[in-house]
């Protein structure tokens, strides 16, 4: 079987550039209007994308004055989109730090039923410090503690999803036997962070459980991904670091006894596409002309765990001495690391750095014609940098429409990307093995259930 | 303006009788199939019902062998139904004991946006003792403690919903001003149970916040309802206790400075309807013939906080001495009280008690022709027992179809019930005043926003 490219559309507001909301090419609807997300999900489905994805933060960002903040909550959004779409995978972010395993397990099992097996869970530990203050905590848990809780959390919810055998429900009206009590069991979890009796009150869902997605790229984050993740979103400013990450993650995954193809690595790509290179470059210029420095500074401060950069001048050339040690940042360590590496390498002005990061917040940005973008995608795909991409159009919907209309056909012509969906569940689409219940027959899978 | 009858359809599995799942008249689809709920919600919408409602428990009930357990989680279910229906109100149960205010506030605000202002929140403190064991608690919080937390919880989420003014978002592409930072504010809540900084990360929703629904009828429950509830579901085995409850609740509500019409009282009614009385009575007989005593016993045990009734014989005549003191029950006190009162009054056999409760779990059951059921509804409505009903068909969809086709037209002929929807939001439909934000202009309402 030839290797298949995977494409996920990362839907964020009116586009991934922070000024997209002002650009003529961005959607007009309110960010609280479900029709906005429906239109984008249907466009991704028409392009036969694997899935769409929604990030999340458990606090309102600063700078509501100049940035488009405040939208819909991802789990309710996913449930609504499940009924408005038919085939596309749907991935929502939810936090292991600020939710209860029983609640999260129920909601995702329910989503998987409602969507007919198209759900993924982007597992996050919520690095934004402001979130803690919304959840009755004096201060944010430290990075290591957040991950310790995350490991146990995923263990608990996995047991809950395994607490019903796929064939537990008999629904036999004649005999009066609704379920086989021996095929539904309490989990009796007693751990350091959680004590959960179970069973879940939602029967086993079409995929058994949601596809596990993860996006942390710190050392601990990689270890977590190697253990649990089936798809990984990752941010790289250049191909070299993507190759290093890809290779390291596949190696770590194999070291834990998992097959390397059971973890799909999807770097972010934010491409400005034009019919000429100049037209593509003009997209960034237009977006940067609309920018407000306070938004980028607030974002940089948040990336570095609240560090204050306000004394720096916009035209000042930066050095690493202007930044705190990224390994001490109790927020998104891998992203802070990438930014300081870029500063050391390129010595940009603050303005140039903010413009660079405004595009895709530390993800890879590309600029070019559809042929050039398709070539970059193929290059990363065949060079061991990616199994596919987390597509982050700078402007929604127009830059995605160009991608779908002009880049996707090239990828198809090169035999890299599907023309039709050949599968039902997101798990199948990502080439992942069925999930057996840890409690019941080893050969029990959702395949049997649908047989 | 004449007083208008309100009708809510309480959707529960394949009907409210515990054996409905086996009855020929019940739906065939799996309880995890969204189409099952879509069909029922659309039928209620076609009948111009005010709303549909889903109860919830945070633990899998006992007796999965003989009872239909395991379905969809209410919040995701509501989000899906929001896109599958157009006008009907949608009410989901969610717990103040086992969720975080920030998460709940976000999800309900999001639901209210997705549905265009059709959402209600049934506020519960989760009386089922088994729930505690799914949420890392050694034992369930006591009744009083659960309510103390509930009061503060509703206070916090209300502040979160008020944290955006309805006119906060400017979305001015030209000037670059997305929102007015002065119209979005932190709530800075520091209470006994919760510390929440805010603001919410979802802008103000069409109704401002969901309609507050409540169903606890204990002394503390009534106090909570009088303070917060805008619609109340309540269980009464007879009209007299419904009148007492109605009068007491309206009095308590007025005593807190609220108008009596701002709390809509909806007793449950589970009606078996036939073209003759005999045909209607036959519905209960058919259902009881399908019953399994262990299911009723498990339910009785749960209602009395885990008290063991297994030593009683099915044909034994009961007395109140067979029951624990209901005021000491740390579960659903009002329901336990109603059951012991019935035992004192009627001295039923255990079998008769279980059959009686199997129908609607302590709610009023009626048996008769459409004319008789309509007459009962009108009688309660004009006697000060009800502002409308929480309709709990013993069998879904067939007994609801009979209600919609034969009872509703009689209610319309008598000028009691609407023929068309004249409103957009659930709040308007229940005759409730708009909700102003506590933080912003007193006259600020969702009406201005849509103006």
Coordinates of N, CA, C and O in Angstrom, one line a residue, chain B residues 232-344:
Chain B
X232 N -40.0 25.2 36.6 CA -39.8 24.2 37.6 C -40.5 22.9 37.1 O -41.7 22.9 36.9
X233 N -39.7 21.8 37.1 CA -40.3 20.5 36.9 C -40.6 19.9 38.3 O -39.7 19.9 39.1
X234 N -41.7 19.3 38.5 CA -42.0 18.8 39.8 C -42.9 17.6 39.7 O -43.7 17.4 38.8
X235 N -42.7 16.7 40.7 CA -43.4 15.4 40.7 C -44.5 15.4 41.7 O -44.2 15.6 42.9
X236 N -45.7 15.1 41.3 CA -46.8 15.0 42.3 C -47.7 13.8 42.0 O -48.0 13.7 40.8
X237 N -48.0 13.0 43.0 CA -48.9 11.9 42.7 C -50.3 12.3 42.7 O -51.2 11.5 42.1
X238 N -50.6 13.5 43.2 CA -52.0 13.9 43.1 C -52.1 15.5 43.1 O -51.2 16.2 43.5
X239 N -53.3 15.9 42.6 CA -53.5 17.4 42.4 C -53.3 18.2 43.7 O -52.8 19.3 43.6
X240 N -53.7 17.6 44.8 CA -53.7 18.4 46.1 C -52.2 18.8 46.4 O -52.0 20.0 46.8
X241 N -51.3 17.9 46.3 CA -49.9 18.2 46.6 C -49.4 19.2 45.6 O -48.5 20.0 45.9
X242 N -49.8 19.1 44.4 CA -49.4 20.0 43.3 C -49.8 21.4 43.6 O -49.1 22.4 43.4
X243 N -51.1 21.5 44.1 CA -51.6 22.9 44.5 C -50.8 23.5 45.6 O -50.5 24.6 45.6
X244 N -50.6 22.6 46.6 CA -49.8 23.1 47.8 C -48.4 23.6 47.3 O -47.9 24.7 47.7
X245 N -47.8 22.8 46.4 CA -46.4 23.1 45.9 C -46.5 24.4 45.1 O -45.7 25.4 45.3
X246 N -47.4 24.5 44.2 CA -47.6 25.7 43.3 C -47.7 27.0 44.2 O -47.0 28.0 44.0
X247 N -48.6 26.9 45.1 CA -48.9 28.0 45.9 C -47.7 28.5 46.8 O -47.4 29.6 46.9
X248 N -47.1 27.4 47.4 CA -45.9 27.7 48.2 C -44.8 28.3 47.4 O -44.1 29.3 47.8
X249 N -44.5 27.8 46.2 CA -43.4 28.2 45.4 C -43.7 29.7 44.9 O -42.8 30.5 44.9
X250 N -44.9 30.0 44.5 CA -45.2 31.3 44.0 C -45.1 32.3 45.2 O -44.6 33.4 45.0
X251 N -45.5 31.9 46.3 CA -45.4 32.8 47.5 C -43.9 33.0 47.9 O -43.5 34.2 48.1
X252 N -43.1 32.0 47.9 CA -41.7 32.2 48.2 C -41.0 33.0 47.1 O -40.2 33.8 47.5
X253 N -41.4 32.9 45.9 CA -40.8 33.6 44.8 C -41.2 35.1 45.0 O -40.3 36.0 44.9
X254 N -42.4 35.4 45.3 CA -42.8 36.8 45.5 C -42.1 37.4 46.7 O -41.7 38.5 46.7
X255 N -41.9 36.6 47.7 CA -41.3 37.0 48.9 C -39.8 37.5 48.7 O -39.3 38.3 49.4
X256 N -39.2 36.9 47.6 CA -37.9 37.3 47.2 C -37.9 38.5 46.2 O -36.9 38.8 45.6
X257 N -39.1 39.1 46.0 CA -39.1 40.3 45.2 C -39.3 39.9 43.7 O -39.1 40.8 42.8
X258 N -39.5 38.7 43.4 CA -39.7 38.3 42.0 C -41.2 38.2 41.7 O -42.0 37.9 42.6
X259 N -41.6 38.5 40.4 CA -43.1 38.3 40.1 C -43.4 36.8 39.9 O -42.6 36.0 39.5
X260 N -44.6 36.5 40.3 CA -45.0 35.1 40.3 C -45.0 34.5 38.9 O -44.8 33.3 38.8
X261 N -45.3 35.3 37.9 CA -45.3 34.8 36.6 C -43.9 34.5 36.0 O -43.8 34.1 34.9
X262 N -42.9 34.9 36.8 CA -41.5 34.7 36.3 C -41.0 33.3 36.8 O -39.8 33.0 36.6
X263 N -41.8 32.5 37.3 CA -41.5 31.1 37.6 C -42.6 30.2 37.1 O -43.8 30.3 37.6
X264 N -42.4 29.4 36.1 CA -43.4 28.6 35.4 C -43.3 27.2 36.0 O -42.3 26.5 35.9
X265 N -44.5 26.8 36.6 CA -44.5 25.5 37.3 C -45.1 24.4 36.4 O -46.2 24.5 36.0
X266 N -44.3 23.4 36.2 CA -44.7 22.3 35.3 C -44.6 20.9 35.9 O -43.6 20.3 35.9
X267 N -45.7 20.5 36.5 CA -45.7 19.1 37.1 C -45.6 18.1 35.9 O -46.0 18.3 34.8
X268 N -45.0 17.0 36.3 CA -44.9 15.9 35.3 C -46.3 15.2 35.2 O -47.0 15.1 36.1
X269 N -46.6 14.8 33.9 CA -47.8 14.0 33.7 C -47.5 12.8 32.8 O -46.9 13.1 31.7
X270 N -47.7 11.6 33.2 CA -47.4 10.5 32.4 C -48.8 9.9 32.1 O -49.4 9.2 32.9
X271 N -49.3 10.1 30.9 CA -50.6 9.7 30.5 C -50.6 8.5 29.5 O -49.9 8.6 28.5
X272 N -51.4 7.5 29.9 CA -51.7 6.4 28.9 C -53.0 6.8 28.3 O -54.0 7.0 29.0
X273 N -53.0 7.0 27.0 CA -54.2 7.5 26.3 C -54.7 6.4 25.3 O -53.9 5.8 24.6
X274 N -56.0 6.2 25.3 CA -56.6 5.3 24.4 C -58.0 5.9 23.9 O -58.5 6.8 24.5
X275 N -58.5 5.2 22.9 CA -59.8 5.8 22.4 C -60.9 5.5 23.4 O -62.0 6.1 23.3
X276 N -60.7 4.5 24.3 CA -61.7 4.3 25.4 C -60.8 4.2 26.6 O -59.6 4.0 26.6
X277 N -61.5 4.3 27.8 CA -60.8 4.2 29.1 C -60.2 2.8 29.2 O -59.0 2.6 29.7
X278 N -60.9 1.8 28.7 CA -60.4 0.4 28.8 C -59.1 0.3 28.0 O -58.1 -0.4 28.4
X279 N -59.1 0.9 26.8 CA -57.9 0.8 25.9 C -56.7 1.5 26.6 O -55.6 1.0 26.5
X280 N -57.0 2.6 27.2 CA -56.0 3.3 27.9 C -55.4 2.5 29.1 O -54.2 2.4 29.3
X281 N -56.3 1.9 29.9 CA -55.9 1.1 31.0 C -55.0 -0.1 30.5 O -54.1 -0.5 31.2
X282 N -55.4 -0.6 29.4 CA -54.7 -1.8 28.8 C -53.2 -1.4 28.6 O -52.3 -2.3 28.6
X283 N -52.9 -0.1 28.3 CA -51.5 0.3 28.1 C -50.7 0.0 29.3 O -49.6 -0.6 29.2
X284 N -51.2 0.4 30.5 CA -50.4 0.1 31.7 C -50.3 -1.4 32.0 O -49.2 -1.8 32.4
X285 N -51.4 -2.1 31.7 CA -51.3 -3.6 31.9 C -50.2 -4.2 31.0 O -49.4 -5.0 31.5
X286 N -50.2 -3.8 29.8 CA -49.2 -4.4 28.9 C -47.8 -4.0 29.4 O -46.9 -4.9 29.4
X287 N -47.6 -2.8 29.8 CA -46.3 -2.4 30.3 C -45.9 -3.2 31.6 O -44.8 -3.7 31.7
X288 N -46.9 -3.3 32.5 CA -46.6 -4.0 33.8 C -46.3 -5.4 33.6 O -45.5 -6.0 34.3
X289 N -47.0 -6.0 32.6 CA -46.7 -7.4 32.3 C -45.3 -7.7 31.8 O -44.7 -8.8 32.0
X290 N -44.7 -6.6 31.3 CA -43.3 -6.8 30.8 C -42.3 -6.5 31.9 O -41.1 -6.5 31.6
X291 N -42.7 -6.1 33.1 CA -41.8 -5.6 34.1 C -41.0 -6.7 34.8 O -41.4 -7.9 34.9
X292 N -39.9 -6.4 35.3 CA -39.0 -7.3 36.1 C -38.8 -6.6 37.5 O -38.3 -5.5 37.6
X293 N -39.2 -7.3 38.6 CA -39.2 -6.7 39.9 C -37.9 -6.1 40.3 O -37.8 -5.1 41.0
X294 N -36.8 -6.7 39.8 CA -35.4 -6.3 40.3 C -35.2 -4.9 39.9 O -34.5 -4.1 40.5
X295 N -35.8 -4.4 38.7 CA -35.5 -3.1 38.2 C -36.2 -2.1 39.2 O -35.6 -1.1 39.6
X296 N -37.5 -2.4 39.5 CA -38.2 -1.5 40.4 C -37.6 -1.4 41.8 O -37.5 -0.4 42.4
X297 N -37.1 -2.6 42.3 CA -36.5 -2.6 43.6 C -35.2 -1.8 43.6 O -34.9 -1.1 44.6
X298 N -34.4 -1.9 42.5 CA -33.2 -1.1 42.5 C -33.5 0.3 42.5 O -32.8 1.1 43.1
X299 N -34.5 0.7 41.8 CA -34.9 2.2 41.7 C -35.4 2.6 43.1 O -35.0 3.7 43.6
X300 N -36.2 1.8 43.8 CA -36.7 2.2 45.1 C -35.5 2.4 46.1 O -35.4 3.3 46.9
X301 N -34.6 1.4 46.0 CA -33.4 1.5 46.8 C -32.6 2.8 46.6 O -32.2 3.4 47.6
X302 N -32.4 3.1 45.3 CA -31.7 4.3 45.0 C -32.4 5.6 45.5 O -31.8 6.5 46.0
X303 N -33.8 5.6 45.4 CA -34.6 6.7 45.9 C -34.4 7.0 47.4 O -34.5 8.1 47.9
X304 N -34.2 5.8 48.1 CA -34.0 6.0 49.5 C -32.5 5.9 49.9 O -32.2 5.3 51.0
X305 N -31.7 6.4 49.1 CA -30.3 6.5 49.5 C -29.6 5.2 49.8 O -28.6 5.2 50.6
X306 N -30.0 4.2 49.1 CA -29.3 2.9 49.2 C -29.9 1.9 50.2 O -29.4 0.9 50.5
X307 N -31.1 2.3 50.8 CA -31.8 1.4 51.8 C -32.1 0.1 51.1 O -32.5 0.1 49.9
X308 N -32.0 -1.0 51.9 CA -32.2 -2.3 51.3 C -33.7 -2.8 51.5 O -34.1 -2.8 52.7
X309 N -34.4 -3.0 50.5 CA -35.8 -3.5 50.6 C -35.9 -5.0 50.2 O -37.0 -5.5 50.0
X310 N -34.8 -5.7 50.0 CA -34.8 -7.0 49.4 C -35.5 -8.1 50.2 O -35.9 -9.1 49.7
X311 N -35.7 -7.8 51.5 CA -36.3 -8.8 52.4 C -37.8 -8.7 52.2 O -38.5 -9.6 52.7
X312 N -38.4 -7.7 51.6 CA -39.8 -7.6 51.4 C -40.3 -8.6 50.3 O -39.6 -8.8 49.4
X313 N -41.6 -9.1 50.5 CA -42.2 -10.0 49.5 C -43.0 -9.1 48.6 O -43.6 -8.1 49.0
X314 N -43.2 -9.6 47.3 CA -43.9 -8.8 46.3 C -45.4 -8.7 46.7 O -46.0 -7.6 46.4
X315 N -46.0 -9.7 47.4 CA -47.4 -9.6 47.7 C -47.7 -9.1 49.1 O -48.8 -9.1 49.6
X316 N -46.6 -8.7 49.8 CA -46.8 -8.1 51.2 C -47.4 -6.7 51.1 O -47.0 -5.9 50.3
X317 N -48.3 -6.5 52.0 CA -48.9 -5.2 52.2 C -47.9 -4.3 52.9 O -47.4 -4.7 54.0
X318 N -47.6 -3.1 52.4 CA -46.6 -2.3 53.0 C -47.1 -1.3 54.0 O -48.3 -0.9 53.9
X319 N -46.3 -0.9 55.0 CA -46.6 0.2 55.9 C -45.4 1.1 55.9 O -44.3 0.7 55.5
X320 N -45.6 2.3 56.5 CA -44.5 3.2 56.5 C -43.3 2.7 57.3 O -42.2 3.1 57.1
X321 N -43.6 1.7 58.2 CA -42.5 1.1 59.0 C -41.5 0.4 58.1 O -40.4 0.1 58.6
X322 N -41.9 0.0 56.9 CA -41.0 -0.6 56.0 C -40.0 0.3 55.4 O -39.1 -0.1 54.7
X323 N -40.1 1.6 55.6 CA -39.3 2.6 55.0 C -38.5 3.4 56.0 O -38.9 3.7 57.1
X324 N -37.3 3.9 55.6 CA -36.5 4.8 56.5 C -37.2 6.2 56.5 O -38.0 6.5 55.7
X325 N -36.9 6.9 57.5 CA -37.4 8.3 57.6 C -36.9 9.1 56.4 O -35.7 9.4 56.3
X326 N -37.9 9.6 55.6 CA -37.4 10.3 54.4 C -36.6 11.6 54.6 O -35.8 12.0 53.8
X327 N -36.8 12.2 55.8 CA -36.1 13.4 56.1 C -34.6 13.2 56.3 O -33.8 14.1 56.3
X328 N -34.3 11.9 56.5 CA -32.8 11.5 56.7 C -32.2 11.0 55.4 O -31.0 10.7 55.4
X329 N -33.0 10.9 54.4 CA -32.5 10.4 53.1 C -31.6 11.4 52.4 O -32.0 12.6 52.2
X330 N -30.3 11.1 52.1 CA -29.4 12.0 51.5 C -29.4 11.9 50.0 O -28.4 11.8 49.3
X331 N -30.6 11.8 49.5 CA -30.8 11.6 48.0 C -31.8 12.6 47.5 O -31.7 13.8 47.6
X332 N -33.0 12.1 47.1 CA -34.1 12.9 46.6 C -35.1 12.9 47.7 O -36.1 12.1 47.7
X333 N -35.0 13.8 48.6 CA -35.9 13.8 49.8 C -37.3 14.0 49.4 O -38.2 13.3 50.0
X334 N -37.7 14.9 48.5 CA -39.1 15.2 48.2 C -39.7 13.9 47.6 O -40.9 13.6 47.9
X335 N -39.0 13.2 46.8 CA -39.5 12.0 46.2 C -39.8 10.9 47.2 O -40.8 10.2 47.2
X336 N -38.8 10.7 48.1 CA -38.9 9.7 49.2 C -40.2 10.0 50.1 O -40.9 9.1 50.4
X337 N -40.3 11.3 50.3 CA -41.5 11.8 51.1 C -42.8 11.4 50.5 O -43.7 10.9 51.1
X338 N -42.9 11.7 49.2 CA -44.1 11.4 48.4 C -44.4 9.9 48.4 O -45.6 9.5 48.5
X339 N -43.4 9.1 48.3 CA -43.6 7.6 48.3 C -44.1 7.1 49.6 O -45.1 6.4 49.7
X340 N -43.5 7.6 50.7 CA -44.0 7.1 52.0 C -45.4 7.6 52.3 O -46.2 6.9 52.9
X341 N -45.7 8.9 51.9 CA -47.1 9.4 52.1 C -48.1 8.5 51.3 O -49.1 8.2 51.8
X342 N -47.7 8.1 50.1 CA -48.6 7.2 49.4 C -48.8 5.9 50.1 O -49.9 5.3 50.1
X343 N -47.7 5.3 50.6 CA -47.8 4.0 51.3 C -48.7 4.2 52.5 O -49.6 3.3 52.8
X344 N -48.6 5.3 53.3 CA -49.4 5.5 54.5 C -50.9 5.6 54.0 O -51.8 5.1 54.7

